Short mmCIF file of N, CA and C in Angstrom, two decimals:
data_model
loop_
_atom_site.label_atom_id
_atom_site.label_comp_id
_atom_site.label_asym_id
_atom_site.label_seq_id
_atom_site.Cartn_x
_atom_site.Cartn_y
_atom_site.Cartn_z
N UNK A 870 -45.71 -118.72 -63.44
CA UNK A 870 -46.70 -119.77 -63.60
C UNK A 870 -46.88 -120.51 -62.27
N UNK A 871 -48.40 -120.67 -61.94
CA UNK A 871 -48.28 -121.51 -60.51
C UNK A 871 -47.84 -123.16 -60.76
N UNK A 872 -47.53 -123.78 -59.87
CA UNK A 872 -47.22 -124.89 -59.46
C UNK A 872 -48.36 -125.97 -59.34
N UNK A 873 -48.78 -126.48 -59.54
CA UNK A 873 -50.28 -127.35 -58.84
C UNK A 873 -49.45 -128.55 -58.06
N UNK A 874 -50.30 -128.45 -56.77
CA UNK A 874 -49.98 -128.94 -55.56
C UNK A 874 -49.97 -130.72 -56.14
N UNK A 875 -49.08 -131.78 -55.74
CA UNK A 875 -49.30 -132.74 -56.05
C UNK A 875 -49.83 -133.71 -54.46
N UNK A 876 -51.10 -134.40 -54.67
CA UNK A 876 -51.24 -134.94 -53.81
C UNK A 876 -51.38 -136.70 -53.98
N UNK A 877 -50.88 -137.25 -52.87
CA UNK A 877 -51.15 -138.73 -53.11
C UNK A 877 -52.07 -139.09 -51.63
N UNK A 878 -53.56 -139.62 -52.30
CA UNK A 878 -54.11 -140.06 -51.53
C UNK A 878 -54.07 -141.77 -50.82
N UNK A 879 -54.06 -142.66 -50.25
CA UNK A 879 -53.94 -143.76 -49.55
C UNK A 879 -55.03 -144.26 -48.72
N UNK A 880 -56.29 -144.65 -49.02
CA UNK A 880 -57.13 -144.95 -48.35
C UNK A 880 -57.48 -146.94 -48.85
N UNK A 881 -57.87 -147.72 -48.10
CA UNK A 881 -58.55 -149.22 -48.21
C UNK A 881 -59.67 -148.81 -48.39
N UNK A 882 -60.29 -147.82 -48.30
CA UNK A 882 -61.98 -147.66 -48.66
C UNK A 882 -61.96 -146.70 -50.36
N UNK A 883 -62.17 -147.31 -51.26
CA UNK A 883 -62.15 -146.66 -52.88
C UNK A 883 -63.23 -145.68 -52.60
N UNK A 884 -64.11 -145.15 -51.69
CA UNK A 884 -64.77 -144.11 -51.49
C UNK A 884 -64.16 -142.90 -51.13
N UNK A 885 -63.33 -143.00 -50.26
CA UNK A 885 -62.56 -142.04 -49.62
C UNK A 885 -61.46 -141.29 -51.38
N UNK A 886 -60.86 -142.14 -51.80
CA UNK A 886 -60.00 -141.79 -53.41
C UNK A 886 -61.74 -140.73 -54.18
N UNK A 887 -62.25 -141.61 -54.42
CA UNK A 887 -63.55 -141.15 -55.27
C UNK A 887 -64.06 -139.99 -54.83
N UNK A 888 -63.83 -139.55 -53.91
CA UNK A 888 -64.27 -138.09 -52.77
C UNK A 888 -63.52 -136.84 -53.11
N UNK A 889 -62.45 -137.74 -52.58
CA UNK A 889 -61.40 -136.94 -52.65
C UNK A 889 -60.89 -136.50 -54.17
N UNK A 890 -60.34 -137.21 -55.07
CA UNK A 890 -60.25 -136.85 -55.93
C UNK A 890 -60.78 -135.69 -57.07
N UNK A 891 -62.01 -135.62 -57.02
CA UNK A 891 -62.64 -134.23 -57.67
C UNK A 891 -62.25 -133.17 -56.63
N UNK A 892 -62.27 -133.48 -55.63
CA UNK A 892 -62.33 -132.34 -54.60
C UNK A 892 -61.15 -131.56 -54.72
N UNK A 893 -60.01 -132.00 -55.03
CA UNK A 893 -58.95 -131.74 -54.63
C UNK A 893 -58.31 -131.04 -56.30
N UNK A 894 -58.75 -131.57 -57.60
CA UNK A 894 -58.56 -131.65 -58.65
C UNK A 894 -59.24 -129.99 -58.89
N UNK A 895 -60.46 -129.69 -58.39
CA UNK A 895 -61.04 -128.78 -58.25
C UNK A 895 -60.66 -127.78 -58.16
N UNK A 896 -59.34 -127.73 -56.87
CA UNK A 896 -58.78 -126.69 -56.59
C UNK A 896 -57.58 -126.41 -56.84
N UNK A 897 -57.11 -127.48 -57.98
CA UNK A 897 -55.88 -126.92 -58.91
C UNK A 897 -54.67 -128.03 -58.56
N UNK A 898 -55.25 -129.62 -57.65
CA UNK A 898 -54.59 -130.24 -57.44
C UNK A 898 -54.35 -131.45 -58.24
N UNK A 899 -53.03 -132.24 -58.14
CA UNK A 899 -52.77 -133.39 -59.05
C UNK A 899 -52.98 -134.27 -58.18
N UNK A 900 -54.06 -135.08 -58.19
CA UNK A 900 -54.15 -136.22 -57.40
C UNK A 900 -54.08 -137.65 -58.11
N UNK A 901 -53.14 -138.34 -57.15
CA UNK A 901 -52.82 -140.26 -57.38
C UNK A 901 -53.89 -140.54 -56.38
N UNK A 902 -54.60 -141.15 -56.79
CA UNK A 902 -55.56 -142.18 -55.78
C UNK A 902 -54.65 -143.91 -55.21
N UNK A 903 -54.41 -144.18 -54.51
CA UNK A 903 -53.84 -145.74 -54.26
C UNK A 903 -54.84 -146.69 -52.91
N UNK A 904 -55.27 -147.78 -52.64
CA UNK A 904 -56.31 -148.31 -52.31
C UNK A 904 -55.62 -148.86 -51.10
N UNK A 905 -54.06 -149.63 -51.39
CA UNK A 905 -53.19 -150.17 -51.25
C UNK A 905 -51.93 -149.71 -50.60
N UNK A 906 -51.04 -150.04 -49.53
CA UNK A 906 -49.91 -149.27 -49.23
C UNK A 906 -48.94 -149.58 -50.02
N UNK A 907 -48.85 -150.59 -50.77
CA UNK A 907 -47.58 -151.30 -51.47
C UNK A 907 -47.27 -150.44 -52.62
N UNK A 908 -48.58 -150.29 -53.30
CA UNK A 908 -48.16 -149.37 -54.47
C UNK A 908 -47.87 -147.73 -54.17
N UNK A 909 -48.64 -147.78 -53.50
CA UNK A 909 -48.48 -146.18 -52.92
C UNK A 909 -46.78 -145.48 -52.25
N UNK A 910 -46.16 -146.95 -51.63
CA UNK A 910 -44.36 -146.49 -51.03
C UNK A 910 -44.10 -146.79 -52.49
N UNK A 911 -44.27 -147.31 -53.65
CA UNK A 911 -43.55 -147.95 -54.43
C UNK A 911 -43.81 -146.18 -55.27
N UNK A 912 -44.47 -145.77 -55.38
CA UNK A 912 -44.94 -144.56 -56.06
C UNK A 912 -44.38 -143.11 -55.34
N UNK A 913 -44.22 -143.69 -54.27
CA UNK A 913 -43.27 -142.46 -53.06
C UNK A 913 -41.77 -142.44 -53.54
N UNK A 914 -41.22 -143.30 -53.87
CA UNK A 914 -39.67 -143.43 -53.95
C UNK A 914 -39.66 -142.96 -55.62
N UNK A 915 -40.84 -143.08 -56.32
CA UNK A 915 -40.66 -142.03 -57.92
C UNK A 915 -40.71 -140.95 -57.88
N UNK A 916 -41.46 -140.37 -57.23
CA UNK A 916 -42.61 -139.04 -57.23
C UNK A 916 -42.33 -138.38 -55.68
N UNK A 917 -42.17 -136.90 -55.97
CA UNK A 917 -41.91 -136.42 -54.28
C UNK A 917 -43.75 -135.87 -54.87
N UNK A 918 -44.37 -136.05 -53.37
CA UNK A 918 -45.36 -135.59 -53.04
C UNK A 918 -45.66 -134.29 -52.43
N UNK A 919 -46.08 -133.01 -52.53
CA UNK A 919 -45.98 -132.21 -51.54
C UNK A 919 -46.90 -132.66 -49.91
N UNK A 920 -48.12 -133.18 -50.56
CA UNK A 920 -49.30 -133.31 -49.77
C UNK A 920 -49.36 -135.15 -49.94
N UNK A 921 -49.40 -135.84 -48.77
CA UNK A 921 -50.07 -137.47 -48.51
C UNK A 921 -50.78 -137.55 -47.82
N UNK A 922 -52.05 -138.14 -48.09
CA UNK A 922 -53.44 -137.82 -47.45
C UNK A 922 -53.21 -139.55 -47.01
N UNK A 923 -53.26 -140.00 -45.94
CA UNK A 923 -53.24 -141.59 -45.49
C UNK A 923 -54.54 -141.98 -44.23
N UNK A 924 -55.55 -142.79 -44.40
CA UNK A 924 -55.97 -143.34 -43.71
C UNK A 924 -55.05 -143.97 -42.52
N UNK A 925 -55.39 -144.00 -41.41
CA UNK A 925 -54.62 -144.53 -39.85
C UNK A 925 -54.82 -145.91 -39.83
N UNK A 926 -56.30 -146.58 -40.04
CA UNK A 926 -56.23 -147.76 -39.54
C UNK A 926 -56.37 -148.58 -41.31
N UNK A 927 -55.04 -149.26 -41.59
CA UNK A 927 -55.82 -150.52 -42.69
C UNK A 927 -55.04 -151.71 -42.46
N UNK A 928 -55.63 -152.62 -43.38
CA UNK A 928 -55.29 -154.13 -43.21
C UNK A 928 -53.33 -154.36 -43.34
N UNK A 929 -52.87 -154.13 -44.27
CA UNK A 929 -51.57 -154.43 -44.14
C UNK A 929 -50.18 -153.92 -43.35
N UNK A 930 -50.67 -152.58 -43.59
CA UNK A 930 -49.62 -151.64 -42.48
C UNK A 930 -50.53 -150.61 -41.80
N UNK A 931 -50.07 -150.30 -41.08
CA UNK A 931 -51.19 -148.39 -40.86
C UNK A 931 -50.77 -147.50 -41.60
N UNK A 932 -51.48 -146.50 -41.52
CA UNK A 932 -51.25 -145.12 -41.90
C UNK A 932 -49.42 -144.84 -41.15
N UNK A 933 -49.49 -144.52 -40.00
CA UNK A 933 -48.20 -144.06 -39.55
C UNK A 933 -46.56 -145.33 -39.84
N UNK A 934 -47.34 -146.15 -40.33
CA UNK A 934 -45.95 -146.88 -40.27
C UNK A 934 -45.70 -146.72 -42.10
N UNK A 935 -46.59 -146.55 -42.71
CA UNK A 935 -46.13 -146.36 -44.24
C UNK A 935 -46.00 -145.25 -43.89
N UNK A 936 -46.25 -143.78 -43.39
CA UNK A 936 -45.40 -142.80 -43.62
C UNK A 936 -43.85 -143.05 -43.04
N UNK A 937 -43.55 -143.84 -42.03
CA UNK A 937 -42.26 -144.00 -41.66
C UNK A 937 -41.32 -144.72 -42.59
N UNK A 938 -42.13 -145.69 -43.31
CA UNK A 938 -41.17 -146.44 -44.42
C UNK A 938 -41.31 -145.42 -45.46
N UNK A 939 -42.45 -144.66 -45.87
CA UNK A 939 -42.04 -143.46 -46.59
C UNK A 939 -40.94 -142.63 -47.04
N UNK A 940 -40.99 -142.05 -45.96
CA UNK A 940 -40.14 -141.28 -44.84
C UNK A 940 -38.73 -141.32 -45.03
N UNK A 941 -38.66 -142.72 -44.57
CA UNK A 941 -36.76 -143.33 -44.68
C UNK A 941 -36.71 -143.71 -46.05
N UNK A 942 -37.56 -144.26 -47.14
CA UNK A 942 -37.21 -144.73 -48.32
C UNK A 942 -36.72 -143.28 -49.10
N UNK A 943 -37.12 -142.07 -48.89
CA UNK A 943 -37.11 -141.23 -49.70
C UNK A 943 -36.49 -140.23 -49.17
N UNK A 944 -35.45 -140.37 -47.78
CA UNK A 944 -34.79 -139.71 -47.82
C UNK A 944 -32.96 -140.16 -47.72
N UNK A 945 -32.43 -139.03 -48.18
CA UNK A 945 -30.76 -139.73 -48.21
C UNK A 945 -30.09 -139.40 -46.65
N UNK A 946 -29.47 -140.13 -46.82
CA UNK A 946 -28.17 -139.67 -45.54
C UNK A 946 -28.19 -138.55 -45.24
N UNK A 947 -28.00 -137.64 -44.60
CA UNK A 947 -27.39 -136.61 -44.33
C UNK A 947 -28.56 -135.14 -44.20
N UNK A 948 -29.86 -136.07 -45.05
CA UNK A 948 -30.99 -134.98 -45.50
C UNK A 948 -31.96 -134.52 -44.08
N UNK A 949 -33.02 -133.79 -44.02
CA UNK A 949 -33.78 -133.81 -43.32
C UNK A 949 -34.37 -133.87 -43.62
#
């Protein structure tokens, strides 16, 4: 049985989720839409993601610094 790819998208623009979402659903994917970075790390430390789709520039953190708190929240000691 295949797997369907899980993706979490992260955009401040609800257009970019709304786009994306059919698009991705389309091709056999599970997509979380989040608007917000807060909910989105809070949803990282439940859920392993294969695929995180993140906008670079938004209001509270960027793109690259929530993948870094990502990143370290969800991994253990010793892991890579």
């Amino acid at each position: 049985m295949d797997q369907r790819l899980s993706v979490l998208v992260l955009d401040d623009e609800p257009i970019v989720g709304r786009r994306l979402q059919p698009a991705l659903a389309k091709i056999g994917c599970d997509v979380e839409i989040f608007e917000a970075p807060a909910p989105a790390l809070e949803r990282l430390k439940e859920k392993e993601f294969q695929i995180v789709v993140t906008d670079i520039r938004m209001d509270d953190i960027d793109g690259i610094e929530c993948w870094k708190r990502s990143w370290s929240a969800t991994r253990t000691p010793g892991s890579s």
